[in-house]
PDB file of N, CA and C in Angstrom:
ATOM      1  N   MET M   1      64.689  95.080 108.284  1.00  0.00           N
ATOM      2  CA  MET M   1      66.037  95.790 108.059  1.00  0.00           C
ATOM      3  C   MET M   1      65.197  96.762 109.193  1.00  0.00           C
ATOM      4  N   SER M   2      66.201  96.286 110.440  1.00  0.00           N
ATOM      5  CA  SER M   2      67.259  97.104 111.711  1.00  0.00           C
ATOM      6  C   SER M   2      67.110  98.238 111.691  1.00  0.00           C
ATOM      7  N   ASP M   3      67.057  98.402 113.129  1.00  0.00           N
ATOM      8  CA  ASP M   3      67.236 100.797 112.876  1.00  0.00           C
ATOM      9  C   ASP M   3      68.995 100.358 112.772  1.00  0.00           C
ATOM     10  N   ASP M   4      69.000 100.015 113.134  1.00  0.00           N
ATOM     11  CA  ASP M   4      70.562 100.096 112.765  1.00  0.00           C
ATOM     12  C   ASP M   4      71.072 100.039 111.161  1.00  0.00           C
ATOM     13  N   ASP M   5      70.461  98.868 111.222  1.00  0.00           N
ATOM     14  CA  ASP M   5      70.617  98.951 108.926  1.00  0.00           C
ATOM     15  C   ASP M   5      70.409 100.344 108.587  1.00  0.00           C
ATOM     16  N   ALA M   6      69.417 100.620 109.282  1.00  0.00           N
ATOM     17  CA  ALA M   6      68.541 102.021 108.670  1.00  0.00           C
ATOM     18  C   ALA M   6      69.157 103.746 108.899  1.00  0.00           C
ATOM     19  N   ALA M   7      69.841 103.170 109.661  1.00  0.00           N
ATOM     20  CA  ALA M   7      70.746 104.241 110.627  1.00  0.00           C
ATOM     21  C   ALA M   7      72.174 104.525 109.574  1.00  0.00           C
ATOM     22  N   SER M   8      72.350 103.867 109.537  1.00  0.00           N
ATOM     23  CA  SER M   8      73.512 103.784 108.513  1.00  0.00           C
ATOM     24  C   SER M   8      73.258 104.012 107.170  1.00  0.00           C
ATOM     25  N   GLU M   9      72.730 103.334 106.055  1.00  0.00           N
ATOM     26  CA  GLU M   9      72.419 103.868 105.198  1.00  0.00           C
ATOM     27  C   GLU M   9      71.834 105.293 104.766  1.00  0.00           C
ATOM     28  N   ALA M  10      71.150 105.313 106.149  1.00  0.00           N
ATOM     29  CA  ALA M  10      71.304 107.394 106.022  1.00  0.00           C
ATOM     30  C   ALA M  10      72.481 107.996 106.250  1.00  0.00           C
ATOM     31  N   SER M  11      73.038 107.314 107.336  1.00  0.00           N
ATOM     32  CA  SER M  11      74.952 108.170 107.036  1.00  0.00           C
ATOM     33  C   SER M  11      75.593 107.980 106.092  1.00  0.00           C
ATOM     34  N   ALA M  12      75.410 107.090 105.002  1.00  0.00           N
ATOM     35  CA  ALA M  12      75.979 106.922 104.475  1.00  0.00           C
ATOM     36  C   ALA M  12      75.465 107.483 103.489  1.00  0.00           C
ATOM     37  N   SER M  13      74.488 108.044 102.762  1.00  0.00           N
ATOM     38  CA  SER M  13      73.766 109.084 102.272  1.00  0.00           C
ATOM     39  C   SER M  13      73.528 110.023 102.057  1.00  0.00           C
ATOM     40  N   ASP M  14      74.147 110.447 103.697  1.00  0.00           N
ATOM     41  CA  ASP M  14      74.521 112.155 103.944  1.00  0.00           C
ATOM     42  C   ASP M  14      75.602 112.066 103.652  1.00  0.00           C
ATOM     43  N   ASP M  15      76.715 111.324 103.666  1.00  0.00           N
ATOM     44  CA  ASP M  15      78.214 111.670 103.742  1.00  0.00           C
ATOM     45  C   ASP M  15      78.260 111.589 102.352  1.00  0.00           C
ATOM     46  N   PHE M  16      77.544 110.523 100.890  1.00  0.00           N
ATOM     47  CA  PHE M  16      77.520 111.189 100.077  1.00  0.00           C
ATOM     48  C   PHE M  16      76.805 112.215  99.244  1.00  0.00           C
ATOM     49  N   GLU M  17      75.476 112.868 100.156  1.00  0.00           N
ATOM     50  CA  GLU M  17      74.881 114.391  99.344  1.00  0.00           C
ATOM     51  C   GLU M  17      75.965 115.558  99.897  1.00  0.00           C
ATOM     52  N   THR M  18      77.157 115.026 100.942  1.00  0.00           N
ATOM     53  CA  THR M  18      77.417 116.024 101.320  1.00  0.00           C
ATOM     54  C   THR M  18      79.112 116.199 100.433  1.00  0.00           C
ATOM     55  N   GLU M  19      79.138 114.998 100.130  1.00  0.00           N
ATOM     56  CA  GLU M  19      80.815 114.948  99.738  1.00  0.00           C
ATOM     57  C   GLU M  19      80.113 115.550  97.876  1.00  0.00           C
ATOM     58  N   LEU M  20      79.471 115.392  97.592  1.00  0.00           N
ATOM     59  CA  LEU M  20      78.046 115.789  96.029  1.00  0.00           C
ATOM     60  C   LEU M  20      78.711 117.143  95.964  1.00  0.00           C
ATOM     61  N   ALA M  21      78.089 118.060  97.602  1.00  0.00           N
ATOM     62  CA  ALA M  21      77.966 119.477  98.044  1.00  0.00           C
ATOM     63  C   ALA M  21      78.986 119.726  97.681  1.00  0.00           C
ATOM     64  N   ARG M  22      80.728 119.270  98.122  1.00  0.00           N
ATOM     65  CA  ARG M  22      81.758 119.599  97.856  1.00  0.00           C
ATOM     66  C   ARG M  22      82.352 119.790  96.357  1.00  0.00           C
ATOM     67  N   ALA M  23      81.834 118.853  96.083  1.00  0.00           N
ATOM     68  CA  ALA M  23      82.574 118.439  94.571  1.00  0.00           C
ATOM     69  C   ALA M  23      82.167 120.201  93.943  1.00  0.00           C
ATOM     70  N   ARG M  24      80.943 119.899  94.177  1.00  0.00           N
ATOM     71  CA  ARG M  24      80.263 121.442  93.616  1.00  0.00           C
ATOM     72  C   ARG M  24      80.633 122.718  93.453  1.00  0.00           C
ATOM     73  N   ASP M  25      80.851 122.811  94.610  1.00  0.00           N
ATOM     74  CA  ASP M  25      81.230 124.028  95.328  1.00  0.00           C
ATOM     75  C   ASP M  25      82.786 124.446  94.693  1.00  0.00           C
ATOM     76  N   LEU M  26      83.773 123.304  94.936  1.00  0.00           N
ATOM     77  CA  LEU M  26      85.157 123.223  94.043  1.00  0.00           C
ATOM     78  C   LEU M  26      84.761 123.547  92.705  1.00  0.00           C
ATOM     79  N   LEU M  27      83.726 123.299  92.229  1.00  0.00           N
ATOM     80  CA  LEU M  27      83.692 123.324  90.384  1.00  0.00           C
ATOM     81  C   LEU M  27      82.650 125.296  90.349  1.00  0.00           C
ATOM     82  N   ASP M  28      82.859 125.657  91.479  1.00  0.00           N
ATOM     83  CA  ASP M  28      81.780 126.955  90.960  1.00  0.00           C
ATOM     84  C   ASP M  28      83.406 127.552  90.853  1.00  0.00           C
ATOM     85  N   GLY M  29      85.161 127.413  91.270  1.00  0.00           N
ATOM     86  CA  GLY M  29      85.597 128.297  91.044  1.00  0.00           C
ATOM     87  C   GLY M  29      86.308 128.520  89.499  1.00  0.00           C
ATOM     88  N   ASP M  30      86.937 129.935  89.507  1.00  0.00           N
ATOM     89  CA  ASP M  30      86.919 130.314  88.131  1.00  0.00           C
ATOM     90  C   ASP M  30      88.111 130.642  88.198  1.00  0.00           C
ATOM     91  N   ASP M  31      89.691 129.775  89.072  1.00  0.00           N
ATOM     92  CA  ASP M  31      91.372 129.709  89.155  1.00  0.00           C
ATOM     93  C   ASP M  31      91.138 127.341  89.151  1.00  0.00           C
ATOM     94  N   ILE M  32      90.143 127.356  88.063  1.00  0.00           N
ATOM     95  CA  ILE M  32      90.554 125.453  88.008  1.00  0.00           C
ATOM     96  C   ILE M  32      91.475 125.447  86.158  1.00  0.00           C
ATOM     97  N   ASP M  33      92.228 124.732  86.646  1.00  0.00           N
ATOM     98  CA  ASP M  33      93.434 125.314  86.141  1.00  0.00           C
ATOM     99  C   ASP M  33      92.387 122.802  85.004  1.00  0.00           C
ATOM    100  N   ALA M  34      92.248 122.404  85.844  1.00  0.00           N
ATOM    101  CA  ALA M  34      92.058 120.975  84.878  1.00  0.00           C
ATOM    102  C   ALA M  34      91.345 120.079  85.937  1.00  0.00           C
ATOM    103  N   VAL M  35      90.627 119.372  85.523  1.00  0.00           N
ATOM    104  CA  VAL M  35      89.266 118.795  86.047  1.00  0.00           C
ATOM    105  C   VAL M  35      89.140 116.798  85.375  1.00  0.00           C
ATOM    106  N   HIS M  36      89.761 115.831  86.364  1.00  0.00           N
ATOM    107  CA  HIS M  36      89.444 114.320  85.971  1.00  0.00           C
ATOM    108  C   HIS M  36      88.189 114.073  87.421  1.00  0.00           C
ATOM    109  N   VAL M  37      86.779 113.487  86.616  1.00  0.00           N
ATOM    110  CA  VAL M  37      85.935 113.179  86.641  1.00  0.00           C
ATOM    111  C   VAL M  37      84.776 112.358  87.089  1.00  0.00           C
ATOM    112  N   GLY M  38      85.367 110.977  87.707  1.00  0.00           N
ATOM    113  CA  GLY M  38      84.284 109.320  87.431  1.00  0.00           C
ATOM    114  C   GLY M  38      83.355 109.756  88.194  1.00  0.00           C
ATOM    115  N   VAL M  39      82.026 109.305  86.543  1.00  0.00           N
ATOM    116  CA  VAL M  39      80.713 109.080  87.398  1.00  0.00           C
ATOM    117  C   VAL M  39      80.154 107.930  87.462  1.00  0.00           C
ATOM    118  N   VAL M  40      79.887 107.052  88.358  1.00  0.00           N
ATOM    119  CA  VAL M  40      79.674 105.510  88.206  1.00  0.00           C
ATOM    120  C   VAL M  40      77.611 105.644  88.499  1.00  0.00           C
ATOM    121  N   ARG M  41      76.730 104.783  87.024  1.00  0.00           N
ATOM    122  CA  ARG M  41      76.154 104.550  87.805  1.00  0.00           C
ATOM    123  C   ARG M  41      75.853 103.623  87.208  1.00  0.00           C
ATOM    124  N   ASP M  42      74.911 102.574  88.341  1.00  0.00           N
ATOM    125  CA  ASP M  42      74.485 101.426  88.122  1.00  0.00           C
ATOM    126  C   ASP M  42      76.116 100.520  87.090  1.00  0.00           C
ATOM    127  N   GLY M  43      76.661 100.720  88.193  1.00  0.00           N
ATOM    128  CA  GLY M  43      78.063  99.368  87.090  1.00  0.00           C
ATOM    129  C   GLY M  43      78.820 100.338  86.197  1.00  0.00           C
ATOM    130  N   GLU M  44      78.019 101.410  84.494  1.00  0.00           N
ATOM    131  CA  GLU M  44      79.110 102.301  84.391  1.00  0.00           C
ATOM    132  C   GLU M  44      79.362 103.436  85.126  1.00  0.00           C
ATOM    133  N   VAL M  45      81.215 103.190  84.803  1.00  0.00           N
ATOM    134  CA  VAL M  45      81.367 104.299  84.670  1.00  0.00           C
ATOM    135  C   VAL M  45      81.927 105.095  83.470  1.00  0.00           C
ATOM    136  N   ASP M  46      81.521 106.331  83.706  1.00  0.00           N
ATOM    137  CA  ASP M  46      81.739 107.617  82.933  1.00  0.00           C
ATOM    138  C   ASP M  46      82.740 108.409  83.023  1.00  0.00           C
ATOM    139  N   THR M  47      84.051 108.673  82.773  1.00  0.00           N
ATOM    140  CA  THR M  47      85.125 109.588  83.081  1.00  0.00           C
ATOM    141  C   THR M  47      85.534 110.791  82.374  1.00  0.00           C
ATOM    142  N   THR M  48      85.754 112.042  82.948  1.00  0.00           N
ATOM    143  CA  THR M  48      85.923 113.012  81.584  1.00  0.00           C
ATOM    144  C   THR M  48      87.327 113.911  82.181  1.00  0.00           C
ATOM    145  N   PHE M  49      88.111 114.558  80.864  1.00  0.00           N
ATOM    146  CA  PHE M  49      88.772 115.069  81.863  1.00  0.00           C
ATOM    147  C   PHE M  49      89.101 116.835  81.466  1.00  0.00           C
ATOM    148  N   ALA M  50      89.107 117.653  81.565  1.00  0.00           N
ATOM    149  CA  ALA M  50      89.252 118.847  80.510  1.00  0.00           C
ATOM    150  C   ALA M  50      90.568 119.693  81.530  1.00  0.00           C
ATOM    151  N   GLN M  51      90.853 120.082  80.254  1.00  0.00           N
ATOM    152  CA  GLN M  51      92.288 121.018  81.213  1.00  0.00           C
ATOM    153  C   GLN M  51      92.380 122.397  80.535  1.00  0.00           C
ATOM    154  N   ARG M  52      92.411 123.705  80.530  1.00  0.00           N
ATOM    155  CA  ARG M  52      92.834 125.022  80.158  1.00  0.00           C
ATOM    156  C   ARG M  52      94.358 125.435  79.244  1.00  0.00           C
ATOM    157  N   THR M  53      93.850 125.623  78.388  1.00  0.00           N
ATOM    158  CA  THR M  53      95.371 124.939  77.529  1.00  0.00           C
ATOM    159  C   THR M  53      95.966 126.654  77.670  1.00  0.00           C
ATOM    160  N   ASP M  54      96.774 126.571  78.056  1.00  0.00           N
ATOM    161  CA  ASP M  54      98.397 128.583  77.904  1.00  0.00           C
ATOM    162  C   ASP M  54      99.375 128.492  77.577  1.00  0.00           C
ATOM    163  N   ASP M  55      99.299 127.568  76.575  1.00  0.00           N
ATOM    164  CA  ASP M  55     100.812 127.233  75.511  1.00  0.00           C
ATOM    165  C   ASP M  55     101.821 126.952  75.950  1.00  0.00           C
ATOM    166  N   ASP M  56     101.485 125.980  77.012  1.00  0.00           N
ATOM    167  CA  ASP M  56     102.542 125.536  78.248  1.00  0.00           C
ATOM    168  C   ASP M  56     102.798 124.247  78.344  1.00  0.00           C
ATOM    169  N   PRO M  57     102.912 123.728  77.384  1.00  0.00           N
ATOM    170  CA  PRO M  57     103.163 122.031  77.375  1.00  0.00           C
ATOM    171  C   PRO M  57     103.204 121.341  78.634  1.00  0.00           C
ATOM    172  N   ASP M  58     104.127 122.300  79.128  1.00  0.00           N
ATOM    173  CA  ASP M  58     104.908 121.118  80.132  1.00  0.00           C
ATOM    174  C   ASP M  58     104.187 120.831  81.730  1.00  0.00           C
ATOM    175  N   GLY M  59     103.082 122.674  82.034  1.00  0.00           N
ATOM    176  CA  GLY M  59     101.916 122.423  82.703  1.00  0.00           C
ATOM    177  C   GLY M  59     101.244 121.442  82.705  1.00  0.00           C
ATOM    178  N   ALA M  60     100.897 122.065  81.520  1.00  0.00           N
ATOM    179  CA  ALA M  60      99.102 121.246  81.268  1.00  0.00           C
ATOM    180  C   ALA M  60      99.574 119.393  82.011  1.00  0.00           C
ATOM    181  N   GLY M  61     101.355 119.142  81.383  1.00  0.00           N
ATOM    182  CA  GLY M  61     101.413 117.929  81.666  1.00  0.00           C
ATOM    183  C   GLY M  61     101.379 117.737  83.001  1.00  0.00           C
ATOM    184  N   LEU M  62     101.999 118.741  83.913  1.00  0.00           N
ATOM    185  CA  LEU M  62     102.057 118.288  85.576  1.00  0.00           C
ATOM    186  C   LEU M  62     100.684 118.728  86.263  1.00  0.00           C
ATOM    187  N   ARG M  63      99.760 119.117  85.170  1.00  0.00           N
ATOM    188  CA  ARG M  63      98.356 119.252  85.548  1.00  0.00           C
ATOM    189  C   ARG M  63      98.009 117.914  85.816  1.00  0.00           C
ATOM    190  N   ALA M  64      97.854 116.794  84.605  1.00  0.00           N
ATOM    191  CA  ALA M  64      97.672 116.074  84.241  1.00  0.00           C
ATOM    192  C   ALA M  64      98.227 115.102  85.376  1.00  0.00           C
ATOM    193  N   LEU M  65      99.645 115.694  85.118  1.00  0.00           N
ATOM    194  CA  LEU M  65     100.387 114.056  86.637  1.00  0.00           C
ATOM    195  C   LEU M  65      99.514 114.029  88.608  1.00  0.00           C
ATOM    196  N   ALA M  66      99.308 116.007  88.748  1.00  0.00           N
ATOM    197  CA  ALA M  66      99.012 116.600  89.719  1.00  0.00           C
ATOM    198  C   ALA M  66      97.180 115.487  90.102  1.00  0.00           C
ATOM    199  N   LEU M  67      96.301 115.816  89.187  1.00  0.00           N
ATOM    200  CA  LEU M  67      95.681 115.562  88.995  1.00  0.00           C
ATOM    201  C   LEU M  67      94.839 114.000  89.166  1.00  0.00           C
ATOM    202  N   LEU M  68      96.723 113.108  89.118  1.00  0.00           N
ATOM    203  CA  LEU M  68      96.779 111.096  89.239  1.00  0.00           C
ATOM    204  C   LEU M  68      97.357 111.197  90.468  1.00  0.00           C
ATOM    205  N   ALA M  69      98.532 112.283  90.753  1.00  0.00           N
ATOM    206  CA  ALA M  69      98.618 111.903  91.733  1.00  0.00           C
ATOM    207  C   ALA M  69      97.300 112.207  93.570  1.00  0.00           C
ATOM    208  N   ALA M  70      96.679 112.747  92.973  1.00  0.00           N
ATOM    209  CA  ALA M  70      95.305 113.111  93.930  1.00  0.00           C
ATOM    210  C   ALA M  70      94.185 111.929  93.979  1.00  0.00           C
ATOM    211  N   HIS M  71      94.251 111.814  92.697  1.00  0.00           N
ATOM    212  CA  HIS M  71      93.409 110.965  92.982  1.00  0.00           C
ATOM    213  C   HIS M  71      93.750 109.386  93.926  1.00  0.00           C
ATOM    214  N   VAL M  72      95.463 109.064  93.768  1.00  0.00           N
ATOM    215  CA  VAL M  72      96.043 107.872  93.961  1.00  0.00           C
ATOM    216  C   VAL M  72      95.623 108.059  95.674  1.00  0.00           C
ATOM    217  N   ARG M  73      96.313 109.359  96.174  1.00  0.00           N
ATOM    218  CA  ARG M  73      96.686 109.657  97.438  1.00  0.00           C
ATOM    219  C   ARG M  73      94.786 109.789  98.028  1.00  0.00           C
ATOM    220  N   LEU M  74      93.784 109.728  97.477  1.00  0.00           N
ATOM    221  CA  LEU M  74      92.435 109.926  97.531  1.00  0.00           C
ATOM    222  C   LEU M  74      92.151 107.831  97.797  1.00  0.00           C
ATOM    223  N   VAL M  75      92.354 107.078  96.274  1.00  0.00           N
ATOM    224  CA  VAL M  75      92.018 106.130  96.599  1.00  0.00           C
ATOM    225  C   VAL M  75      92.467 105.853  97.647  1.00  0.00           C
ATOM    226  N   ALA M  76      94.067 105.899  98.430  1.00  0.00           N
ATOM    227  CA  ALA M  76      95.249 105.026  99.222  1.00  0.00           C
ATOM    228  C   ALA M  76      93.590 105.375 100.236  1.00  0.00           C
ATOM    229  N   GLY M  77      94.032 106.942 100.859  1.00  0.00           N
ATOM    230  CA  GLY M  77      93.431 106.465 101.681  1.00  0.00           C
ATOM    231  C   GLY M  77      92.162 105.702 102.631  1.00  0.00           C
ATOM    232  N   GLU M  78      91.223 105.741 100.731  1.00  0.00           N
ATOM    233  CA  GLU M  78      89.939 105.124 101.429  1.00  0.00           C
ATOM    234  C   GLU M  78      90.062 103.857 101.571  1.00  0.00           C
ATOM    235  N   ALA M  79      91.000 103.304 100.966  1.00  0.00           N
ATOM    236  CA  ALA M  79      91.689 101.517 100.922  1.00  0.00           C
ATOM    237  C   ALA M  79      92.487 100.987 102.299  1.00  0.00           C
ATOM    238  N   GLY M  80      93.039 102.444 102.661  1.00  0.00           N
ATOM    239  CA  GLY M  80      93.243 102.494 104.096  1.00  0.00           C
ATOM    240  C   GLY M  80      95.756 102.007 103.634  1.00  0.00           C
ATOM    241  N   VAL M  81      95.934 102.108 102.106  1.00  0.00           N
ATOM    242  CA  VAL M  81      97.148 101.522 101.965  1.00  0.00           C
ATOM    243  C   VAL M  81      97.887 102.763 101.927  1.00  0.00           C
ATOM    244  N   GLU M  82      99.506 102.430 101.722  1.00  0.00           N
ATOM    245  CA  GLU M  82     100.225 103.509 101.196  1.00  0.00           C
ATOM    246  C   GLU M  82     100.139 104.194  99.971  1.00  0.00           C
ATOM    247  N   PRO M  83      99.798 105.674  99.351  1.00  0.00           N
ATOM    248  CA  PRO M  83      99.742 105.650  98.163  1.00  0.00           C
ATOM    249  C   PRO M  83     100.821 105.007  97.311  1.00  0.00           C
ATOM    250  N   SER M  84     102.148 104.305  97.705  1.00  0.00           N
ATOM    251  CA  SER M  84     102.492 103.831  96.598  1.00  0.00           C
ATOM    252  C   SER M  84     102.312 102.823  96.337  1.00  0.00           C
ATOM    253  N   THR M  85     101.475 101.796  96.997  1.00  0.00           N
ATOM    254  CA  THR M  85     100.459 100.959  96.774  1.00  0.00           C
ATOM    255  C   THR M  85      99.836 100.527  95.810  1.00  0.00           C
ATOM    256  N   VAL M  86      99.283 102.085  95.729  1.00  0.00           N
ATOM    257  CA  VAL M  86      97.934 102.371  94.302  1.00  0.00           C
ATOM    258  C   VAL M  86      98.742 102.500  93.628  1.00  0.00           C
ATOM    259  N   ALA M  87      99.552 103.200  93.586  1.00  0.00           N
ATOM    260  CA  ALA M  87     100.549 103.548  92.535  1.00  0.00           C
ATOM    261  C   ALA M  87     100.653 102.175  91.761  1.00  0.00           C
ATOM    262  N   GLY M  88     101.386 101.401  92.493  1.00  0.00           N
ATOM    263  CA  GLY M  88     101.580 100.665  91.483  1.00  0.00           C
ATOM    264  C   GLY M  88     101.014  99.335  90.797  1.00  0.00           C
ATOM    265  N   ASP M  89     100.466  99.698  91.951  1.00  0.00           N
ATOM    266  CA  ASP M  89      98.710  97.561  90.954  1.00  0.00           C
ATOM    267  C   ASP M  89      98.351  99.539  89.950  1.00  0.00           C
ATOM    268  N   ALA M  90      98.480 100.536  90.090  1.00  0.00           N
ATOM    269  CA  ALA M  90      97.664 101.227  88.749  1.00  0.00           C
ATOM    270  C   ALA M  90      98.888 100.810  87.760  1.00  0.00           C
ATOM    271  N   ALA M  91     100.100 101.227  88.409  1.00  0.00           N
ATOM    272  CA  ALA M  91     101.102 100.584  86.839  1.00  0.00           C
ATOM    273  C   ALA M  91     101.489  99.699  85.792  1.00  0.00           C
ATOM    274  N   THR M  92     100.905  98.751  87.418  1.00  0.00           N
ATOM    275  CA  THR M  92     100.971  97.343  86.881  1.00  0.00           C
ATOM    276  C   THR M  92      99.894  97.303  86.039  1.00  0.00           C
ATOM    277  N   LEU M  93      98.319  97.651  86.882  1.00  0.00           N
ATOM    278  CA  LEU M  93      96.825  97.309  85.738  1.00  0.00           C
ATOM    279  C   LEU M  93      97.200  97.763  84.115  1.00  0.00           C
ATOM    280  N   ALA M  94      97.925  99.357  84.107  1.00  0.00           N
ATOM    281  CA  ALA M  94      98.025 100.405  82.762  1.00  0.00           C
ATOM    282  C   ALA M  94      98.705  99.626  82.327  1.00  0.00           C
ATOM    283  N   GLY M  95      99.429  98.167  82.687  1.00  0.00           N
ATOM    284  CA  GLY M  95     100.499  98.610  81.058  1.00  0.00           C
ATOM    285  C   GLY M  95      99.905  96.876  81.145  1.00  0.00           C
ATOM    286  N   GLN M  96      98.583  96.167  81.157  1.00  0.00           N
ATOM    287  CA  GLN M  96      98.107  94.996  80.932  1.00  0.00           C
ATOM    288  C   GLN M  96      96.787  95.624  80.531  1.00  0.00           C
ATOM    289  N   VAL M  97      96.390  96.722  79.945  1.00  0.00           N
ATOM    290  CA  VAL M  97      95.198  97.775  79.691  1.00  0.00           C
ATOM    291  C   VAL M  97      95.711  97.965  78.404  1.00  0.00           C
ATOM    292  N   GLU M  98      94.243  96.869  77.291  1.00  0.00           N
ATOM    293  CA  GLU M  98      95.104  97.465  76.215  1.00  0.00           C
ATOM    294  C   GLU M  98      93.601  98.673  75.956  1.00  0.00           C
ATOM    295  N   GLN M  99      92.524  98.832  75.873  1.00  0.00           N
ATOM    296  CA  GLN M  99      91.648 100.265  75.951  1.00  0.00           C
ATOM    297  C   GLN M  99      91.314 100.220  78.174  1.00  0.00           C
ATOM    298  N   ILE M 100      90.582 101.707  77.572  1.00  0.00           N
ATOM    299  CA  ILE M 100      89.841 102.229  78.692  1.00  0.00           C
ATOM    300  C   ILE M 100      88.508 101.492  79.473  1.00  0.00           C
ATOM    301  N   PRO M 101      88.133 100.745  79.985  1.00  0.00           N
ATOM    302  CA  PRO M 101      86.912  99.876  80.023  1.00  0.00           C
ATOM    303  C   PRO M 101      86.096 101.675  80.144  1.00  0.00           C
ATOM    304  N   ALA M 102      84.932 101.341  79.689  1.00  0.00           N
ATOM    305  CA  ALA M 102      83.841 102.279  79.710  1.00  0.00           C
ATOM    306  C   ALA M 102      82.360 101.324  80.732  1.00  0.00           C
ATOM    307  N   SER M 103      83.119 100.403  81.093  1.00  0.00           N
ATOM    308  CA  SER M 103      82.086  99.741  82.046  1.00  0.00           C
ATOM    309  C   SER M 103      82.843  99.127  82.821  1.00  0.00           C
ATOM    310  N   THR M 104      81.824  98.533  84.056  1.00  0.00           N
ATOM    311  CA  THR M 104      82.569  97.870  84.829  1.00  0.00           C
ATOM    312  C   THR M 104      82.068  95.886  84.204  1.00  0.00           C
ATOM    313  N   ASP M 105      81.471  95.730  83.202  1.00  0.00           N
ATOM    314  CA  ASP M 105      81.266  94.341  82.277  1.00  0.00           C
ATOM    315  C   ASP M 105      82.841  94.071  81.523  1.00  0.00           C
ATOM    316  N   GLN M 106      83.459  95.136  81.084  1.00  0.00           N
ATOM    317  CA  GLN M 106      84.519  95.276  80.199  1.00  0.00           C
ATOM    318  C   GLN M 106      86.200  95.134  81.444  1.00  0.00           C
ATOM    319  N   ILE M 107      85.671  95.348  82.807  1.00  0.00           N
ATOM    320  CA  ILE M 107      87.796  95.374  83.349  1.00  0.00           C
ATOM    321  C   ILE M 107      87.455  93.531  83.442  1.00  0.00           C
ATOM    322  N   PRO M 108      88.811  92.922  82.960  1.00  0.00           N
ATOM    323  CA  PRO M 108      89.048  92.270  82.819  1.00  0.00           C
ATOM    324  C   PRO M 108      88.821  90.939  84.325  1.00  0.00           C
ATOM    325  N   ASP M 109      89.284  89.399  84.002  1.00  0.00           N
ATOM    326  CA  ASP M 109      89.214  88.919  85.214  1.00  0.00           C
ATOM    327  C   ASP M 109      90.616  88.819  85.184  1.00  0.00           C
ATOM    328  N   GLU M 110      91.107  88.564  86.725  1.00  0.00           N
ATOM    329  CA  GLU M 110      92.344  88.624  87.353  1.00  0.00           C
ATOM    330  C   GLU M 110      92.371  86.903  86.449  1.00  0.00           C
TER     331      GLU M 110
END
């Protein structure tokens, strides 16, 4: 491994640790209405969604949509594309998926 590869790997590790610490700080708040978490370990994807209920079904749906919108924007930023592109692709995939895959091995080939 070259010095550049080692430095790049160390930087990626530091970036990941920074993001992980930021996520933990965000979860410490008492004013959280809803959370959607995706964790990848050895190619296996675990996701969970939780929200506080307050006898407002419309509010619960809007919180879920707000979480989805935030995720779409994050993925778009990472991919360097417009959020509408990611949303369109996600909608297309959602129409084709009969069940939510629990691991990357369960994602169908194109």
